[in-house]
XYZ file of C-alpha atoms in Angstrom:
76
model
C -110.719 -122.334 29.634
C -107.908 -119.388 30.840
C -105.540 -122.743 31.369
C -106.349 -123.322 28.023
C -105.896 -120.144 26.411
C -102.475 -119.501 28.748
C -100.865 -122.553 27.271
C -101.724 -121.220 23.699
C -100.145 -118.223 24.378
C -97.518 -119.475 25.874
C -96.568 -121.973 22.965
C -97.167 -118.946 20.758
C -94.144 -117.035 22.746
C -91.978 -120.556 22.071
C -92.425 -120.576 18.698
C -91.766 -116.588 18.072
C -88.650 -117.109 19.817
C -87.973 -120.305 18.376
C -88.812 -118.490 14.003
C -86.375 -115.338 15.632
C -83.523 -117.874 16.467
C -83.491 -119.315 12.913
C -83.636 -115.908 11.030
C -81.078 -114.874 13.442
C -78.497 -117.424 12.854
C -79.202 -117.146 9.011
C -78.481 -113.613 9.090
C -75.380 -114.539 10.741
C -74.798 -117.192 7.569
C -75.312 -114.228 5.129
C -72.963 -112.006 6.786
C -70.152 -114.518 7.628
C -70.474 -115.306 3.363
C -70.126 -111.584 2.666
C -67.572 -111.167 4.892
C -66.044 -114.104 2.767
C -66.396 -112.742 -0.066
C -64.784 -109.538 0.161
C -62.584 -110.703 2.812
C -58.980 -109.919 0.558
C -60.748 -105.921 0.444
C -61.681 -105.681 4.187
C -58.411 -107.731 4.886
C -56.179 -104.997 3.461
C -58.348 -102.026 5.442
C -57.370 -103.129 8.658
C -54.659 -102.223 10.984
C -51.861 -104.743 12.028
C -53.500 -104.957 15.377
C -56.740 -105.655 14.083
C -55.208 -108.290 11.610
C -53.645 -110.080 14.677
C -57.232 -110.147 16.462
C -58.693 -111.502 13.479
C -56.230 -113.956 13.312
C -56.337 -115.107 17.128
C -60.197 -115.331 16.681
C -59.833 -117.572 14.138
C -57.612 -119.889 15.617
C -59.861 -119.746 18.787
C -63.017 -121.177 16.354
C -60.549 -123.657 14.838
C -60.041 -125.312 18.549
C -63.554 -125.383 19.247
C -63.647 -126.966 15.742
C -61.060 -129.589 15.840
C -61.031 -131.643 18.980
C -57.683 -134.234 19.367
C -56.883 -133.873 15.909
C -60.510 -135.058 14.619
C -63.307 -132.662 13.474
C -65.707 -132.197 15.902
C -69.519 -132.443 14.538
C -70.983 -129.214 15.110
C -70.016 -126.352 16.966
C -71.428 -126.186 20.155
């Protein structure tokens, strides 16, 4: 009967962390399309350096992105 109730639990604690992973990652979603939205505003606040930091972390998702010269299928 504990066995019983100790897997319950325990598949309880995989799917709490499992729901906080997806709300997570669409938080993430909703900020990335803010940040898109108003990215000409928050592009002109920032200093040179901070421009040039944006810039190499973009380029740094685009090769994680683009493998050979083809798309890759998801982001890994």
């Amino acid at each position: 009967m504990y066995d019983k109730i100790e897997d319950a639990e325990n598949l309880l604690t995989a799917a709490r962390a499992k729901k906080m992973a997806i709300e997570a990652e669409k938080l993430t979603g909703d900020n990335i399309y803010k940040v898109l939205i108003y990215f000409d505003k928050l592009y002109a606040t920032m200093s040179e350096q901070e421009k040039r930091q944006l810039m190499e972390a973009l380029m740094c998702v685009r090769k994680h992105i683009c493998v050979n010269g083809k798309r890759a299928k998801k982001l890994s």
